[in-house]
């Protein structure tokens, strides 16, 4: 279950990874607590900001147990874990993997005036009126705090420290890392505005003196080989089947709650899927507007990132931000105040190293809600 579009498949991050760029903090993936049940479409925090209340199958306002002060307005990871726990302990609505976001007490004027998009989503996709009925929701995979390491001018760092001239990244593909282990709401927009401008200015400045390197004789050769390989398989599994299996593995064992045993099993299953990916067959043999071929290629990127994310999460033996391990429930600043760097080795394996977190103005402290 994800709030992201079907076409968002981590292509930029995967391409950099295969080209030898170390990816940073890939284990930190944020779940938004209120996605529409089974669809993942976001119900904005504004619904809770206006006074919406999360309720379980017993009608309880359960966030009072998990965040006595902030209740339903606690951070995304805290609320997502609380919802997940309610569901796991049998208090999901009618035994399903969902709870209710109840805004019925707010009245029509507030919902129609301040939350018109939410009202429209519910009527369009669920066939319910949030003025009269509570909204069925569940946590949905939402945002990657990790990605391609960059400095504050969006210059890509080859090994997490060394600037790679002429290579820039900004937005969710990049890891600056201003969000640490858990982004706060709306800060992604701020990220785009700030670093989009800084990156643009830095690139313009670089281009003033940069010399164009010679292009290889056939710059499209690598891409052509990838597509030719996919089209050459006559009989094999469809990409959609492997993608669904991968999503189930990641949702179940590398999701909101994680354990060493679960992630170790997930890593083996993802690597098994990567082996099976070699035999993926593309049903559409056309060479124009071939979405079947495109999705098969994208699956390779997803599998690379699933493997990196799982390996990085398995290696981090603590809980921090969006990374919650049930077998290591406490944050451990003494041993784990450091960024994870995952690099692809020459034989296609993963090498994991670390670099220290730079602490400047604000000293780390425990969050209390």
Coordinates of C-alpha atoms in Angstrom, one line a residue:
X1 CA 0.0 0.0 0.0
X2 CA 1.6 3.3 -1.1
X3 CA 0.6 6.9 -1.6
X4 CA 3.0 7.1 -4.6
X5 CA 2.0 6.9 -8.2
X6 CA 2.5 3.5 -10.0
X7 CA 5.2 5.2 -12.1
X8 CA 7.3 6.2 -9.1
X9 CA 9.8 3.3 -9.2
X10 CA 13.1 4.9 -7.9
X11 CA 14.7 4.9 -11.3
X12 CA 17.0 7.8 -10.6
X13 CA 18.3 6.3 -7.3
X14 CA 18.7 2.9 -8.9
X15 CA 20.6 4.2 -11.9
X16 CA 23.1 6.1 -9.6
X17 CA 23.5 3.0 -7.5
X18 CA 24.4 0.8 -10.5
X19 CA 26.9 3.4 -11.5
X20 CA 28.8 3.0 -8.2
X21 CA 27.3 5.8 -6.2
X22 CA 26.9 4.9 -2.5
X23 CA 23.3 5.4 -1.4
X24 CA 22.7 7.0 2.0
X25 CA 20.2 6.0 4.8
X26 CA 18.0 3.8 2.6
X27 CA 16.5 2.0 5.7
X28 CA 14.5 5.1 6.6
X29 CA 11.2 5.0 4.8
X30 CA 8.2 7.0 6.2
X31 CA 4.7 5.6 6.4
X32 CA 1.9 8.2 6.4
X33 CA -0.7 7.1 8.9
X34 CA -3.9 8.0 7.0
X35 CA -4.1 6.4 3.6
X36 CA -7.5 5.4 2.2
X37 CA -8.0 1.7 3.0
X38 CA -6.6 -0.6 0.2
X39 CA -5.9 2.4 -2.1
X40 CA -3.2 4.3 -0.2
X41 CA -4.4 7.7 -1.4
X42 CA -3.6 10.2 1.3
X43 CA -6.0 11.7 3.7
X44 CA -4.2 14.9 4.7
X45 CA -3.0 15.6 8.2
X46 CA -5.4 18.6 8.0
X47 CA -8.2 16.2 8.7
X48 CA -6.8 15.5 12.1
X49 CA -5.6 19.1 12.4
X50 CA -9.2 20.3 12.2
X51 CA -10.2 17.8 14.9
X52 CA -10.6 14.4 13.2
X53 CA -10.2 11.5 15.6
X54 CA -8.8 8.0 15.0
X55 CA -11.0 5.2 16.4
X56 CA -10.6 1.4 16.5
X57 CA -13.3 -1.3 16.2
X58 CA -14.3 -0.7 19.8
X59 CA -14.9 3.0 19.1
X60 CA -12.0 4.0 21.3
X61 CA -9.9 7.1 20.7
X62 CA -6.8 4.9 20.9
X63 CA -4.1 7.5 20.3
X64 CA -4.6 8.6 24.0
X65 CA -2.7 5.4 24.9
X66 CA 0.2 6.0 22.6
X67 CA 0.7 9.8 22.7
X68 CA -1.1 11.2 25.8
X69 CA -0.2 14.8 25.1
X70 CA -0.4 15.1 21.3
X71 CA -2.9 12.3 20.7
X72 CA -3.9 12.2 17.0
X73 CA -1.5 15.0 16.1
X74 CA 1.7 13.0 17.1
X75 CA 4.3 12.5 14.4
X76 CA 3.7 10.2 11.4
X77 CA 5.8 7.3 12.6
X78 CA 4.2 7.3 16.1
X79 CA 0.6 7.4 14.7
X80 CA 1.4 4.8 12.0
X81 CA 2.8 2.4 14.6
X82 CA -0.2 2.9 16.8
X83 CA -2.6 2.1 14.0
X84 CA -0.6 -0.9 13.0
X85 CA -0.5 -2.2 16.6
X86 CA -4.3 -1.7 17.0
X87 CA -4.8 -3.8 13.8
X88 CA -2.3 -6.5 14.9
X89 CA -4.0 -6.8 18.3
X90 CA -7.4 -7.4 16.7
X91 CA -8.9 -4.0 17.0
X92 CA -9.1 -3.2 13.3
X93 CA -12.5 -2.3 12.0
X94 CA -14.6 -5.5 11.5
X95 CA -11.3 -7.5 11.7
X96 CA -9.8 -5.8 8.7
X97 CA -6.5 -4.0 8.3
X98 CA -8.0 -0.6 8.9
X99 CA -9.2 1.8 11.5
X100 CA -11.5 4.8 11.2
X101 CA -10.7 8.5 10.9
X102 CA -13.8 10.1 12.3
X103 CA -14.6 13.7 11.2
X104 CA -18.4 13.4 11.5
X105 CA -18.5 15.6 14.6
X106 CA -16.9 18.5 12.6
X107 CA -20.0 19.1 10.5
X108 CA -20.6 19.9 6.9
X109 CA -19.3 23.5 7.0
X110 CA -15.9 22.5 8.2
X111 CA -15.5 19.5 6.0
X112 CA -16.8 21.1 2.8
X113 CA -15.1 24.4 3.5
X114 CA -11.6 23.3 4.8
X115 CA -11.3 19.7 3.5
X116 CA -13.1 19.7 0.1
X117 CA -10.5 17.4 -1.5
X118 CA -10.9 14.8 1.2
X119 CA -14.6 14.9 0.9
X120 CA -14.3 14.4 -2.9
X121 CA -11.8 11.5 -2.5
X122 CA -14.1 9.7 -0.1
X123 CA -17.2 10.1 -2.3
X124 CA -15.3 9.2 -5.5
X125 CA -13.2 6.2 -4.3
X126 CA -15.1 4.9 -1.3
X127 CA -18.7 5.9 -2.0
X128 CA -19.1 7.4 1.4
X129 CA -19.8 10.9 2.8
X130 CA -17.3 11.9 5.4
X131 CA -19.8 14.3 6.8
X132 CA -22.0 11.3 7.8
X133 CA -19.6 8.4 8.0
X134 CA -16.1 7.8 9.3
X135 CA -13.3 7.2 6.8
X136 CA -11.6 3.8 6.6
X137 CA -7.8 4.3 6.7
X138 CA -4.5 2.4 7.1
X139 CA -0.8 3.5 7.0
X140 CA 0.6 3.9 3.5
X141 CA 4.2 3.9 2.4
X142 CA 4.9 7.5 1.6
X143 CA 8.4 9.0 1.6
X144 CA 12.1 8.0 1.3
X145 CA 14.4 9.9 3.6
X146 CA 17.4 8.2 2.0
X147 CA 18.7 8.4 -1.5
X148 CA 21.7 9.8 -3.4
X149 CA 24.0 11.6 -1.0
X150 CA 24.5 15.3 -1.8
X151 CA 25.9 18.5 -0.2
X152 CA 23.8 21.6 0.4
X153 CA 24.4 22.7 -3.2
X154 CA 22.9 19.4 -4.6
X155 CA 26.3 18.2 -5.7
X156 CA 26.4 14.4 -5.6
X157 CA 28.9 12.8 -3.2
X158 CA 30.5 9.7 -4.7
X159 CA 31.2 7.8 -1.4
X160 CA 29.1 10.1 0.9
X161 CA 32.0 12.6 1.2
X162 CA 33.7 13.2 -2.2
X163 CA 32.0 15.6 -4.7
X164 CA 31.4 14.1 -8.1
X165 CA 31.8 17.1 -10.5
X166 CA 28.9 17.7 -12.8
X167 CA 26.4 15.4 -11.1
X168 CA 23.5 17.0 -9.2
X169 CA 20.4 15.6 -7.4
X170 CA 17.5 17.3 -5.6
X171 CA 14.1 16.3 -4.2
X172 CA 13.2 12.9 -2.9
X173 CA 15.9 11.2 -5.1
X174 CA 18.5 13.0 -2.9
X175 CA 19.7 12.7 0.7
X176 CA 21.1 16.0 1.9
X177 CA 20.1 14.9 4.8
X178 CA 17.9 17.6 6.2
X179 CA 15.1 15.2 7.2
X180 CA 17.3 12.8 9.3
X181 CA 15.5 9.6 10.0
X182 CA 12.0 10.9 9.9
X183 CA 10.7 13.8 7.8
X184 CA 8.2 16.2 9.3
X185 CA 4.9 17.0 7.5
X186 CA 5.2 19.6 4.6
X187 CA 9.0 19.7 4.8
X188 CA 9.3 17.9 1.5
X189 CA 7.9 21.0 -0.3
X190 CA 10.4 23.2 1.6
X191 CA 13.1 20.8 0.5
X192 CA 12.1 21.2 -3.1
X193 CA 11.9 25.0 -3.0
X194 CA 15.2 25.4 -1.2
X195 CA 17.4 22.9 -2.9
X196 CA 15.7 23.3 -6.3
X197 CA 17.0 26.9 -6.3
X198 CA 20.4 26.1 -4.8
X199 CA 20.9 23.2 -7.2
X200 CA 19.9 25.3 -10.2
X201 CA 22.3 28.1 -9.2
X202 CA 25.1 25.7 -8.6
X203 CA 24.6 24.0 -11.9
X204 CA 24.5 27.3 -13.8
X205 CA 27.8 28.3 -12.1
X206 CA 29.4 25.0 -12.9
X207 CA 28.5 25.3 -16.5
X208 CA 30.3 28.6 -16.9
X209 CA 33.7 26.9 -16.8
X210 CA 33.0 23.2 -17.3
X211 CA 34.3 21.5 -20.4
X212 CA 32.1 18.9 -22.1
X213 CA 33.7 15.4 -21.9
X214 CA 33.8 13.3 -25.1
X215 CA 30.7 11.0 -25.4
X216 CA 31.2 7.3 -25.8
X217 CA 30.9 6.0 -29.4
X218 CA 27.4 4.5 -28.5
X219 CA 26.0 6.3 -25.5
X220 CA 22.7 4.3 -25.7
X221 CA 24.4 0.9 -25.8
X222 CA 23.7 0.0 -22.1
X223 CA 20.0 0.9 -22.3
X224 CA 19.6 -0.9 -25.6
X225 CA 21.2 -4.0 -24.1
X226 CA 18.8 -3.9 -21.2
X227 CA 15.7 -3.7 -23.4
X228 CA 16.9 -6.2 -25.8
X229 CA 17.5 -8.7 -23.0
X230 CA 13.9 -8.2 -21.7
X231 CA 12.5 -8.6 -25.2
X232 CA 14.5 -11.7 -25.9
X233 CA 12.8 -13.9 -23.3
X234 CA 10.1 -15.9 -25.1
X235 CA 8.5 -17.7 -22.1
X236 CA 8.7 -16.6 -18.5
X237 CA 6.9 -14.9 -15.6
X238 CA 5.2 -11.6 -16.1
X239 CA 6.7 -8.6 -14.3
X240 CA 3.5 -7.9 -12.5
X241 CA 3.6 -11.2 -10.7
X242 CA 7.1 -10.5 -9.3
X243 CA 6.2 -6.9 -8.5
X244 CA 3.3 -8.0 -6.4
X245 CA 5.4 -10.6 -4.5
X246 CA 8.1 -8.0 -3.9
X247 CA 5.5 -5.5 -2.5
X248 CA 4.1 -8.2 -0.2
X249 CA 7.5 -9.0 1.1
X250 CA 8.4 -5.4 1.8
X251 CA 5.1 -4.5 3.3
X252 CA 5.1 -7.5 5.6
X253 CA 8.7 -7.6 6.8
X254 CA 10.4 -4.3 6.0
X255 CA 7.4 -2.1 6.8
X256 CA 6.3 -0.2 9.9
X257 CA 7.5 -2.9 12.4
X258 CA 10.7 -4.8 11.6
X259 CA 12.6 -7.7 13.1
X260 CA 16.0 -9.3 12.4
X261 CA 14.5 -12.7 11.5
X262 CA 11.8 -11.1 9.3
X263 CA 14.2 -8.9 7.4
X264 CA 16.7 -11.7 6.9
X265 CA 14.0 -13.8 5.3
X266 CA 12.9 -10.8 3.3
X267 CA 16.4 -10.3 2.0
X268 CA 16.6 -13.9 0.8
X269 CA 13.2 -13.6 -0.9
X270 CA 14.1 -10.3 -2.6
X271 CA 17.4 -11.9 -3.9
X272 CA 15.3 -14.9 -5.1
X273 CA 13.1 -12.5 -7.0
X274 CA 16.1 -10.8 -8.5
X275 CA 17.2 -14.2 -9.9
X276 CA 13.7 -14.9 -11.2
X277 CA 13.7 -11.4 -12.8
X278 CA 16.3 -12.7 -15.3
X279 CA 13.5 -14.8 -16.8
X280 CA 10.8 -12.1 -16.9
X281 CA 8.9 -12.2 -20.2
X282 CA 7.4 -9.1 -21.8
X283 CA 4.1 -9.9 -23.5
X284 CA 4.0 -6.8 -25.7
X285 CA 6.7 -7.2 -28.4
X286 CA 6.1 -3.7 -29.9
X287 CA 8.8 -1.0 -29.9
X288 CA 6.5 2.0 -29.5
X289 CA 4.6 3.1 -26.4
X290 CA 5.4 -0.3 -24.9
X291 CA 4.2 0.1 -21.3
X292 CA 4.7 -3.7 -20.6
X293 CA 8.4 -3.3 -21.5
X294 CA 8.7 -0.1 -19.4
X295 CA 7.2 -1.8 -16.3
X296 CA 9.5 -4.8 -16.7
X297 CA 12.5 -2.5 -16.8
X298 CA 11.2 -0.5 -13.8
X299 CA 10.9 -3.7 -11.8
X300 CA 14.6 -4.2 -12.0
X301 CA 15.1 -0.8 -10.3
X302 CA 12.5 -1.6 -7.6
X303 CA 14.2 -4.9 -6.8
X304 CA 17.7 -3.3 -6.5
X305 CA 16.3 -0.7 -4.1
X306 CA 14.3 -3.3 -2.2
X307 CA 17.5 -5.3 -1.6
X308 CA 19.5 -2.2 -0.6
X309 CA 16.7 -1.0 1.8
X310 CA 16.3 -4.4 3.4
X311 CA 20.1 -4.9 3.8
X312 CA 20.6 -1.4 5.4
X313 CA 17.6 -2.0 7.7
X314 CA 18.8 -5.4 8.8
X315 CA 22.3 -4.0 9.6
X316 CA 21.0 -1.1 11.8
X317 CA 20.5 -2.8 15.2
X318 CA 18.4 -0.1 16.9
X319 CA 15.2 1.9 16.4
X320 CA 15.4 5.4 15.1
X321 CA 12.8 7.7 13.4
X322 CA 10.9 5.7 10.8
X323 CA 13.1 2.6 11.4
X324 CA 11.4 0.6 14.1
X325 CA 12.8 -2.8 15.2
X326 CA 10.9 -4.9 17.7
X327 CA 14.1 -6.7 18.6
X328 CA 16.0 -3.4 19.2
X329 CA 13.3 -1.0 20.4
X330 CA 15.5 1.8 21.8
X331 CA 17.5 4.4 20.0
X332 CA 21.2 3.9 20.5
X333 CA 23.1 7.1 19.9
X334 CA 26.4 5.7 21.3
X335 CA 26.7 3.1 18.6
X336 CA 24.4 4.2 15.8
X337 CA 24.6 8.0 15.5
X338 CA 25.8 7.5 11.9
X339 CA 24.6 7.5 8.3
X340 CA 24.4 4.2 6.4
X341 CA 26.2 4.1 3.0
X342 CA 25.4 1.1 0.7
X343 CA 27.5 0.6 -2.4
X344 CA 27.1 -2.0 -5.2
X345 CA 30.1 -4.2 -5.5
X346 CA 31.6 -5.3 -8.8
X347 CA 29.9 -8.7 -8.5
X348 CA 26.5 -7.2 -7.8
X349 CA 26.7 -7.6 -4.0
X350 CA 26.2 -4.9 -1.4
X351 CA 29.0 -3.2 0.7
X352 CA 27.7 -1.3 3.8
X353 CA 29.8 1.4 5.5
X354 CA 29.0 4.3 7.7
X355 CA 29.9 8.0 8.3
X356 CA 29.2 10.0 11.4
X357 CA 26.3 12.3 11.8
X358 CA 27.4 16.0 12.0
X359 CA 25.7 17.6 15.0
X360 CA 25.7 21.4 14.9
X361 CA 23.2 23.7 16.6
X362 CA 20.7 21.2 17.9
X363 CA 21.7 18.4 20.3
X364 CA 19.8 15.1 19.8
X365 CA 17.1 14.4 22.4
X366 CA 14.3 11.9 22.9
X367 CA 10.9 12.9 21.4
X368 CA 8.0 12.8 23.8
X369 CA 4.4 13.1 22.7

